mmCIF file of C-alpha atoms in Angstrom:
data_model
loop_
_atom_site.group_PDB
_atom_site.id
_atom_site.type_symbol
_atom_site.label_atom_id
_atom_site.label_comp_id
_atom_site.label_asym_id
_atom_site.label_seq_id
_atom_site.Cartn_x
_atom_site.Cartn_y
_atom_site.Cartn_z
ATOM 1 C CA MET A 29 15.259 -143.302 197.997
ATOM 2 C CA SER A 30 15.379 -144.698 194.445
ATOM 3 C CA THR A 31 12.487 -144.410 192.035
ATOM 4 C CA THR A 32 12.456 -145.475 188.372
ATOM 5 C CA ALA A 33 11.054 -142.930 185.976
ATOM 6 C CA PRO A 34 7.934 -144.108 184.133
ATOM 7 C CA PRO A 35 7.511 -143.286 180.404
ATOM 8 C CA ALA A 36 7.082 -139.600 179.594
ATOM 9 C CA ARG A 37 3.622 -139.615 178.101
ATOM 10 C CA GLY A 38 0.760 -137.244 177.448
ATOM 11 C CA VAL A 39 -2.729 -138.187 176.238
ATOM 12 C CA ARG A 40 -2.438 -137.897 172.465
ATOM 13 C CA ARG A 41 -5.260 -136.965 170.138
ATOM 14 C CA PRO A 42 -5.262 -137.867 166.432
ATOM 15 C CA TRP A 43 -4.791 -135.348 163.608
ATOM 16 C CA SER A 44 -8.322 -136.142 162.502
ATOM 17 C CA GLY A 45 -9.633 -135.040 165.879
ATOM 18 C CA LEU A 46 -8.532 -131.459 165.418
ATOM 19 C CA PRO A 47 -11.202 -128.870 164.564
ATOM 20 C CA ALA A 48 -11.525 -128.348 160.829
ATOM 21 C CA ALA A 49 -10.397 -124.735 161.101
ATOM 22 C CA VAL A 50 -7.102 -125.839 162.739
ATOM 23 C CA ARG A 51 -6.433 -128.501 160.110
ATOM 24 C CA GLU A 52 -7.149 -126.073 157.303
ATOM 25 C CA ALA A 53 -4.802 -123.475 158.830
ATOM 26 C CA VAL A 54 -2.004 -126.051 159.090
ATOM 27 C CA GLU A 55 -2.513 -127.065 155.492
ATOM 28 C CA ASP A 56 -2.421 -123.399 154.456
ATOM 29 C CA ILE A 57 0.966 -123.066 156.188
ATOM 30 C CA LEU A 58 2.247 -126.180 154.444
ATOM 31 C CA GLY A 59 0.788 -125.323 151.066
ATOM 32 C CA ALA A 60 -0.685 -128.818 150.484
ATOM 33 C CA PRO A 61 -3.306 -131.131 152.007
ATOM 34 C CA VAL A 62 -2.272 -133.672 154.648
ATOM 35 C CA THR A 63 -2.670 -137.222 153.309
ATOM 36 C CA GLU A 64 -1.132 -139.163 156.221
ATOM 37 C CA ALA A 65 -0.679 -138.450 159.918
ATOM 38 C CA HIS A 66 1.155 -140.646 162.377
ATOM 39 C CA THR A 67 0.768 -139.864 166.070
ATOM 40 C CA GLN A 68 4.016 -139.800 168.030
ATOM 41 C CA ASN A 69 4.314 -141.148 171.530
ATOM 42 C CA GLY A 70 6.655 -139.765 174.192
ATOM 43 C CA GLY A 71 6.814 -136.382 175.823
ATOM 44 C CA PHE A 72 4.452 -134.595 178.179
ATOM 45 C CA SER A 73 2.539 -132.385 175.753
ATOM 46 C CA PRO A 74 -1.129 -133.431 175.515
ATOM 47 C CA GLY A 75 -3.183 -133.016 172.357
ATOM 48 C CA VAL A 76 -1.857 -133.696 168.810
ATOM 49 C CA ALA A 77 1.768 -134.599 168.108
ATOM 50 C CA ALA A 78 1.966 -136.099 164.642
ATOM 51 C CA ARG A 79 4.310 -136.548 161.722
ATOM 52 C CA VAL A 80 2.353 -135.622 158.586
ATOM 53 C CA ARG A 81 2.848 -136.330 154.911
ATOM 54 C CA LEU A 82 1.437 -134.062 152.250
ATOM 55 C CA ALA A 83 -0.137 -134.506 148.834
ATOM 56 C CA ASN A 84 2.934 -132.853 147.239
ATOM 57 C CA GLY A 85 5.300 -135.309 148.875
ATOM 58 C CA GLY A 86 6.409 -132.950 151.649
ATOM 59 C CA ARG A 87 6.338 -133.696 155.335
ATOM 60 C CA ALA A 88 6.225 -131.835 158.635
ATOM 61 C CA PHE A 89 5.671 -132.264 162.396
ATOM 62 C CA VAL A 90 2.503 -130.792 163.875
ATOM 63 C CA LYS A 91 1.810 -130.034 167.548
ATOM 64 C CA ALA A 92 -1.588 -128.735 168.554
ATOM 65 C CA VAL A 93 -3.503 -128.306 171.778
ATOM 66 C CA SER A 94 -6.504 -126.466 173.113
ATOM 67 C CA ALA A 95 -7.271 -125.005 176.538
ATOM 68 C CA GLU A 96 -10.008 -127.637 176.814
ATOM 69 C CA VAL A 97 -7.410 -130.401 176.823
ATOM 70 C CA ASN A 98 -5.068 -128.704 179.288
ATOM 71 C CA PRO A 99 -5.388 -125.051 180.377
ATOM 72 C CA ASP A 100 -1.642 -124.440 180.541
ATOM 73 C CA SER A 101 -0.550 -126.098 177.323
ATOM 74 C CA PRO A 102 -1.606 -123.387 174.840
ATOM 75 C CA ASP A 103 0.772 -120.915 176.572
ATOM 76 C CA MET A 104 3.514 -123.500 176.437
ATOM 77 C CA HIS A 105 3.030 -123.835 172.668
ATOM 78 C CA ARG A 106 3.081 -120.044 172.295
ATOM 79 C CA ALA A 107 6.343 -119.840 174.185
ATOM 80 C CA GLU A 108 7.817 -122.614 172.037
ATOM 81 C CA ALA A 109 6.802 -120.754 168.903
ATOM 82 C CA ARG A 110 8.534 -117.593 170.094
ATOM 83 C CA VAL A 111 11.729 -119.385 171.088
ATOM 84 C CA THR A 112 11.996 -121.633 168.061
ATOM 85 C CA ALA A 113 11.489 -118.653 165.686
ATOM 86 C CA ALA A 114 14.377 -116.836 167.355
ATOM 87 C CA LEU A 115 16.865 -119.710 167.251
ATOM 88 C CA PRO A 116 19.804 -119.113 164.873
ATOM 89 C CA PRO A 117 19.912 -121.244 161.693
ATOM 90 C CA HIS A 118 22.860 -123.280 162.987
ATOM 91 C CA ALA A 119 21.069 -124.395 166.173
ATOM 92 C CA PRO A 120 20.440 -128.163 166.309
ATOM 93 C CA ALA A 121 16.659 -127.727 166.513
ATOM 94 C CA PRO A 122 13.744 -128.050 164.087
ATOM 95 C CA ARG A 123 12.810 -124.958 162.115
ATOM 96 C CA LEU A 124 9.439 -123.372 162.809
ATOM 97 C CA LEU A 125 7.458 -123.371 159.526
ATOM 98 C CA GLY A 126 4.491 -121.489 160.931
ATOM 99 C CA SER A 127 1.928 -121.402 163.700
ATOM 100 C CA TYR A 128 -1.802 -120.938 164.295
ATOM 101 C CA ASP A 129 -3.499 -119.385 167.311
ATOM 102 C CA ASP A 130 -7.201 -118.587 167.603
ATOM 103 C CA GLY A 131 -7.032 -117.813 171.286
ATOM 104 C CA THR A 132 -8.137 -121.297 172.373
ATOM 105 C CA SER A 133 -6.337 -123.722 170.055
ATOM 106 C CA VAL A 134 -2.636 -123.329 169.198
ATOM 107 C CA ALA A 135 -0.818 -125.325 166.528
ATOM 108 C CA LEU A 136 2.892 -125.389 165.680
ATOM 109 C CA VAL A 137 4.105 -126.577 162.294
ATOM 110 C CA LEU A 138 7.740 -127.656 162.479
ATOM 111 C CA GLU A 139 10.389 -129.218 160.324
ATOM 112 C CA ASP A 140 10.100 -133.020 160.554
ATOM 113 C CA ILE A 141 13.445 -134.479 161.741
ATOM 114 C CA ASP A 142 14.287 -137.931 160.451
ATOM 115 C CA GLY A 143 15.467 -139.285 163.760
ATOM 116 C CA ARG A 144 14.431 -141.220 166.870
ATOM 117 C CA GLN A 145 14.541 -140.651 170.622
ATOM 118 C CA PRO A 146 17.457 -142.184 172.528
ATOM 119 C CA ARG A 147 16.746 -145.623 173.954
ATOM 120 C CA VAL A 148 15.512 -145.640 177.559
ATOM 121 C CA PRO A 149 16.909 -147.116 179.744
ATOM 122 C CA TRP A 150 19.987 -145.471 178.319
ATOM 123 C CA ASP A 151 22.553 -147.087 176.064
ATOM 124 C CA ARG A 152 25.944 -145.804 177.202
ATOM 125 C CA GLY A 153 27.106 -145.056 173.689
ATOM 126 C CA GLU A 154 24.032 -143.001 172.976
ATOM 127 C CA LEU A 155 24.340 -141.194 176.286
ATOM 128 C CA ASP A 156 27.968 -140.255 175.481
ATOM 129 C CA ARG A 157 26.812 -138.960 172.142
ATOM 130 C CA VAL A 158 24.057 -136.856 173.758
ATOM 131 C CA LEU A 159 26.431 -135.474 176.390
ATOM 132 C CA THR A 160 28.811 -134.343 173.650
ATOM 133 C CA ALA A 161 25.883 -132.706 171.837
ATOM 134 C CA VAL A 162 24.819 -130.854 174.983
ATOM 135 C CA GLY A 163 28.267 -129.253 175.088
ATOM 136 C CA ASP A 164 27.974 -128.360 171.353
ATOM 137 C CA LEU A 165 24.539 -126.881 172.033
ATOM 138 C CA ALA A 166 25.859 -124.584 174.756
ATOM 139 C CA ARG A 167 28.592 -123.308 172.465
ATOM 140 C CA ALA A 168 26.170 -122.821 169.572
ATOM 141 C CA LEU A 169 23.771 -120.770 171.725
ATOM 142 C CA THR A 170 26.311 -118.494 173.437
ATOM 143 C CA PRO A 171 25.532 -115.649 173.437
ATOM 144 C CA ALA A 172 21.750 -116.210 173.698
ATOM 145 C CA PRO A 173 19.494 -114.721 170.976
ATOM 146 C CA ALA A 174 18.113 -111.304 171.811
ATOM 147 C CA GLY A 175 14.977 -111.261 173.953
ATOM 148 C CA ALA A 176 15.517 -114.614 175.647
ATOM 149 C CA PRO A 177 14.269 -114.513 179.260
ATOM 150 C CA SER A 178 16.825 -114.864 182.049
ATOM 151 C CA ALA A 179 16.799 -117.920 184.247
ATOM 152 C CA VAL A 180 15.251 -115.913 187.116
ATOM 153 C CA GLU A 181 12.492 -114.651 184.796
ATOM 154 C CA GLY A 182 11.761 -118.071 183.427
ATOM 155 C CA LYS A 183 12.149 -120.232 186.518
ATOM 156 C CA SER A 184 11.436 -118.077 189.568
ATOM 157 C CA SER A 185 7.836 -119.256 189.648
ATOM 158 C CA LEU A 186 9.080 -122.843 189.776
ATOM 159 C CA PHE A 187 12.319 -123.010 191.761
ATOM 160 C CA HIS A 188 10.931 -122.419 195.264
ATOM 161 C CA GLY A 189 9.937 -125.958 196.198
ATOM 162 C CA TRP A 190 11.851 -126.283 199.515
ATOM 163 C CA ARG A 191 10.745 -122.806 200.622
ATOM 164 C CA THR A 192 7.109 -123.683 199.827
ATOM 165 C CA LEU A 193 7.322 -126.974 201.713
ATOM 166 C CA HIS A 194 9.116 -125.320 204.662
ATOM 167 C CA ALA A 195 6.501 -122.585 204.889
ATOM 168 C CA ALA A 196 3.791 -125.250 204.886
ATOM 169 C CA GLY A 197 5.375 -127.127 207.749
ATOM 170 C CA GLY A 198 6.565 -130.011 205.575
ATOM 171 C CA ASP A 199 4.633 -132.978 204.168
ATOM 172 C CA PRO A 200 4.589 -136.580 205.525
ATOM 173 C CA ARG A 201 5.195 -137.903 201.975
ATOM 174 C CA LEU A 202 8.640 -136.251 201.790
ATOM 175 C CA ASP A 203 11.909 -138.155 201.864
ATOM 176 C CA PRO A 204 12.852 -138.319 205.574
ATOM 177 C CA TRP A 205 16.304 -136.831 205.006
ATOM 178 C CA ALA A 206 14.828 -133.828 203.250
ATOM 179 C CA ALA A 207 11.990 -133.547 205.721
ATOM 180 C CA GLY A 208 14.408 -133.076 208.614
ATOM 181 C CA ARG A 209 16.401 -130.372 206.774
ATOM 182 C CA LEU A 210 13.760 -128.214 205.149
ATOM 183 C CA ALA A 211 15.069 -124.962 206.638
ATOM 184 C CA ALA A 212 18.639 -125.602 205.411
ATOM 185 C CA LEU A 213 17.406 -126.724 201.990
ATOM 186 C CA ALA A 214 15.186 -123.655 201.671
ATOM 187 C CA GLU A 215 18.136 -121.379 202.466
ATOM 188 C CA LEU A 216 20.427 -123.189 200.014
ATOM 189 C CA GLU A 217 17.761 -123.080 197.325
ATOM 190 C CA SER A 218 17.300 -119.329 197.747
ATOM 191 C CA GLY A 219 20.682 -118.589 196.121
ATOM 192 C CA TRP A 220 19.906 -120.446 192.866
ATOM 193 C CA ALA A 221 19.113 -117.367 190.676
ATOM 194 C CA GLU A 222 22.506 -115.684 191.037
ATOM 195 C CA ALA A 223 24.204 -119.106 190.721
ATOM 196 C CA ALA A 224 22.375 -119.927 187.454
ATOM 197 C CA ALA A 225 22.997 -116.572 185.747
ATOM 198 C CA GLY A 226 24.698 -116.598 182.403
ATOM 199 C CA GLU A 227 24.482 -115.712 178.696
ATOM 200 C CA THR A 228 23.843 -119.157 177.167
ATOM 201 C CA LEU A 229 20.414 -120.050 175.853
ATOM 202 C CA ALA A 230 19.556 -123.203 177.751
ATOM 203 C CA HIS A 231 16.845 -125.505 176.539
ATOM 204 C CA GLY A 232 15.682 -125.764 180.176
ATOM 205 C CA ASP A 233 14.000 -129.164 180.041
ATOM 206 C CA LEU A 234 16.403 -131.693 178.488
ATOM 207 C CA ARG A 235 15.245 -135.285 178.645
ATOM 208 C CA ALA A 236 15.427 -138.280 176.315
ATOM 209 C CA ASP A 237 11.968 -137.498 174.907
ATOM 210 C CA ASN A 238 13.115 -134.010 173.918
ATOM 211 C CA ILE A 239 16.077 -135.321 171.861
ATOM 212 C CA LEU A 240 16.184 -136.920 168.392
ATOM 213 C CA LEU A 241 19.178 -138.853 167.142
ATOM 214 C CA THR A 242 19.804 -138.831 163.417
ATOM 215 C CA GLU A 243 22.594 -140.567 161.588
ATOM 216 C CA ASP A 244 25.019 -137.746 162.206
ATOM 217 C CA ARG A 245 23.720 -135.437 164.934
ATOM 218 C CA ALA A 246 21.508 -134.888 167.963
ATOM 219 C CA VAL A 247 18.587 -132.537 167.539
ATOM 220 C CA PHE A 248 16.875 -130.852 170.501
ATOM 221 C CA VAL A 249 13.065 -130.383 170.302
ATOM 222 C CA ASP A 250 10.351 -128.802 172.478
ATOM 223 C CA TRP A 251 11.684 -125.401 173.510
ATOM 224 C CA PRO A 252 9.038 -123.634 175.631
ATOM 225 C CA HIS A 253 11.207 -123.616 178.794
ATOM 226 C CA ALA A 254 14.285 -121.956 177.253
ATOM 227 C CA VAL A 255 16.085 -119.393 179.387
ATOM 228 C CA ARG A 256 19.334 -117.437 179.457
ATOM 229 C CA ALA A 257 21.534 -119.194 181.958
ATOM 230 C CA ALA A 258 24.957 -120.575 182.845
ATOM 231 C CA PRO A 259 26.433 -122.812 180.140
ATOM 232 C CA TRP A 260 26.212 -125.871 182.450
ATOM 233 C CA PHE A 261 22.532 -125.346 183.308
ATOM 234 C CA ASP A 262 21.118 -127.819 180.744
ATOM 235 C CA LEU A 263 23.634 -130.494 181.730
ATOM 236 C CA LEU A 264 22.650 -130.245 185.379
ATOM 237 C CA VAL A 265 18.886 -130.223 184.641
ATOM 238 C CA MET A 266 19.187 -133.305 182.417
ATOM 239 C CA LEU A 267 21.251 -135.600 184.612
ATOM 240 C CA PRO A 268 18.719 -136.404 187.351
ATOM 241 C CA CYS A 269 16.401 -137.780 184.677
ATOM 242 C CA VAL A 270 19.223 -139.775 183.155
ATOM 243 C CA ALA A 271 20.016 -141.238 186.566
ATOM 244 C CA ALA A 272 16.338 -142.118 187.174
ATOM 245 C CA GLN A 273 16.020 -143.827 183.799
ATOM 246 C CA GLY A 274 19.158 -145.934 184.297
ATOM 247 C CA TYR A 275 21.291 -148.000 181.863
ATOM 248 C CA ALA A 276 19.918 -150.657 179.560
ATOM 249 C CA SER A 277 22.676 -152.994 180.798
ATOM 250 C CA GLY A 278 20.889 -153.226 184.124
ATOM 251 C CA THR A 279 23.932 -151.976 186.059
ATOM 252 C CA GLY A 280 21.900 -149.241 187.761
ATOM 253 C CA GLY A 281 21.612 -145.574 186.972
ATOM 254 C CA PRO A 282 24.526 -143.406 185.925
ATOM 255 C CA ASP A 283 26.174 -141.347 188.642
ATOM 256 C CA PRO A 284 25.124 -137.787 187.796
ATOM 257 C CA ASP A 285 27.953 -136.159 189.717
ATOM 258 C CA ALA A 286 30.585 -138.251 187.941
ATOM 259 C CA LEU A 287 29.058 -137.421 184.548
ATOM 260 C CA PHE A 288 28.787 -133.726 185.429
ATOM 261 C CA THR A 289 32.301 -133.215 186.771
ATOM 262 C CA ALA A 290 33.827 -135.181 183.836
ATOM 263 C CA HIS A 291 32.004 -133.061 181.259
ATOM 264 C CA PRO A 292 33.770 -129.943 179.888
ATOM 265 C CA LEU A 293 30.822 -127.759 180.959
ATOM 266 C CA GLY A 294 30.743 -129.228 184.462
ATOM 267 C CA ARG A 295 34.549 -129.022 184.979
ATOM 268 C CA ASP A 296 34.388 -125.259 184.471
ATOM 269 C CA ALA A 297 31.408 -124.700 186.794
ATOM 270 C CA ASP A 298 31.643 -123.091 190.241
ATOM 271 C CA PRO A 299 30.911 -125.952 192.718
ATOM 272 C CA ASP A 300 28.876 -123.787 195.106
ATOM 273 C CA ALA A 301 26.796 -122.446 192.262
ATOM 274 C CA VAL A 302 26.105 -125.989 191.016
ATOM 275 C CA THR A 303 24.993 -127.103 194.474
ATOM 276 C CA ALA A 304 22.590 -124.130 194.818
ATOM 277 C CA VAL A 305 20.952 -124.799 191.445
ATOM 278 C CA LEU A 306 20.825 -128.521 192.109
ATOM 279 C CA ALA A 307 19.021 -127.800 195.393
ATOM 280 C CA ALA A 308 16.441 -125.708 193.472
ATOM 281 C CA VAL A 309 15.954 -128.454 190.869
ATOM 282 C CA ALA A 310 15.545 -131.127 193.616
ATOM 283 C CA GLY A 311 13.085 -128.903 195.497
ATOM 284 C CA TYR A 312 11.055 -128.216 192.358
ATOM 285 C CA PHE A 313 10.616 -131.890 191.606
ATOM 286 C CA ALA A 314 9.929 -132.820 195.235
ATOM 287 C CA GLU A 315 7.198 -130.214 195.641
ATOM 288 C CA GLN A 316 5.635 -130.734 192.182
ATOM 289 C CA ALA A 317 5.448 -134.477 192.634
ATOM 290 C CA LEU A 318 3.114 -134.012 195.638
ATOM 291 C CA ARG A 319 0.546 -132.063 193.626
ATOM 292 C CA PRO A 320 -2.532 -133.559 191.919
ATOM 293 C CA GLY A 321 -1.906 -134.714 188.386
ATOM 294 C CA PRO A 322 -2.689 -132.215 185.637
ATOM 295 C CA PRO A 323 -5.301 -133.196 182.992
ATOM 296 C CA GLY A 324 -3.923 -135.044 179.993
ATOM 297 C CA LEU A 325 -0.574 -135.909 181.612
ATOM 298 C CA PRO A 326 -1.080 -139.178 183.503
ATOM 299 C CA THR A 327 2.586 -140.022 184.202
ATOM 300 C CA LEU A 328 3.896 -136.543 184.961
ATOM 301 C CA ARG A 329 3.838 -136.674 188.788
ATOM 302 C CA ALA A 330 5.446 -140.107 188.959
ATOM 303 C CA PHE A 331 8.102 -138.939 186.476
ATOM 304 C CA GLN A 332 8.783 -135.847 188.620
ATOM 305 C CA ALA A 333 9.004 -138.013 191.694
ATOM 306 C CA ALA A 334 11.676 -140.154 190.061
ATOM 307 C CA GLN A 335 13.660 -137.129 188.944
ATOM 308 C CA GLY A 336 13.312 -135.554 192.380
ATOM 309 C CA ALA A 337 14.641 -138.721 194.100
ATOM 310 C CA ALA A 338 17.640 -138.806 191.789
ATOM 311 C CA ALA A 339 18.331 -135.093 192.251
ATOM 312 C CA LEU A 340 18.047 -135.396 196.021
ATOM 313 C CA THR A 341 20.502 -138.358 196.135
ATOM 314 C CA TRP A 342 22.951 -136.284 194.063
ATOM 315 C CA LEU A 343 22.473 -133.290 196.353
ATOM 316 C CA ARG A 344 23.031 -135.359 199.491
ATOM 317 C CA ARG A 345 26.339 -136.574 198.115
ATOM 318 C CA ARG A 346 27.433 -133.018 197.249
ATOM 319 C CA LEU A 347 26.555 -131.873 200.740
#
């Protein structure tokens, strides 16, 4: 089954829609009033995501959300604040300038990166550039900063999709190939944690909308899902999305297995470990895509369905 990924998009709110107390706290962090705010599209965070300019000529990127917009998003912002603050100075990521948390609303104030997201569908030259940067990222973040959660700590509540579906007796909406093999897929998935173990800090959610290309580098943004994992973990997690988004040339989606095995990180990976983690990723997307859509994220389930279809196609070929 082939499904094209829709745009990654949350329901954005304008800077002016934030409570006065949140806006004042952000301006205190920045040391100057905000004079302009430009909402940014792309990505699955609901709430405010805006590039701001200040009365003193400075600029920053502000993300803010409340539990009223989406009950899970404040904790995601809190996790991102912790991770971003712990990243080493040489990491290709925005610096955290400060944060605000009143228990309901959470705001992050980050360095504004003068860059743009990669074009989607993908331009092959930009994809090659990003793949090289993913390898550089793994090297820059090995060993992981102290305190980073392990993959099993960060993903165990997510990577059980096939086992959940098998225990429920399946679902008529599932891909027929997967539906007939739930027991085998559940068993394969169960070995993902040991297979994913490692000492690299993985971003954990690499997609085009979490990457900014500048004139001379790729910068990785949105870090709430970061975990300590195998060096190839980010590469594997990213490629189903790349395959689902396809090439701008219209020649179809990239072959994720060919990209993975040609990459320095993939060439060094244990094939059985890769297959186990890929099974867990495919199961996660397959099970999540069947759930009701969360508030403020209208394209999330369709996006997950497209990633799941690409991951499952890749898994079938490996098996």
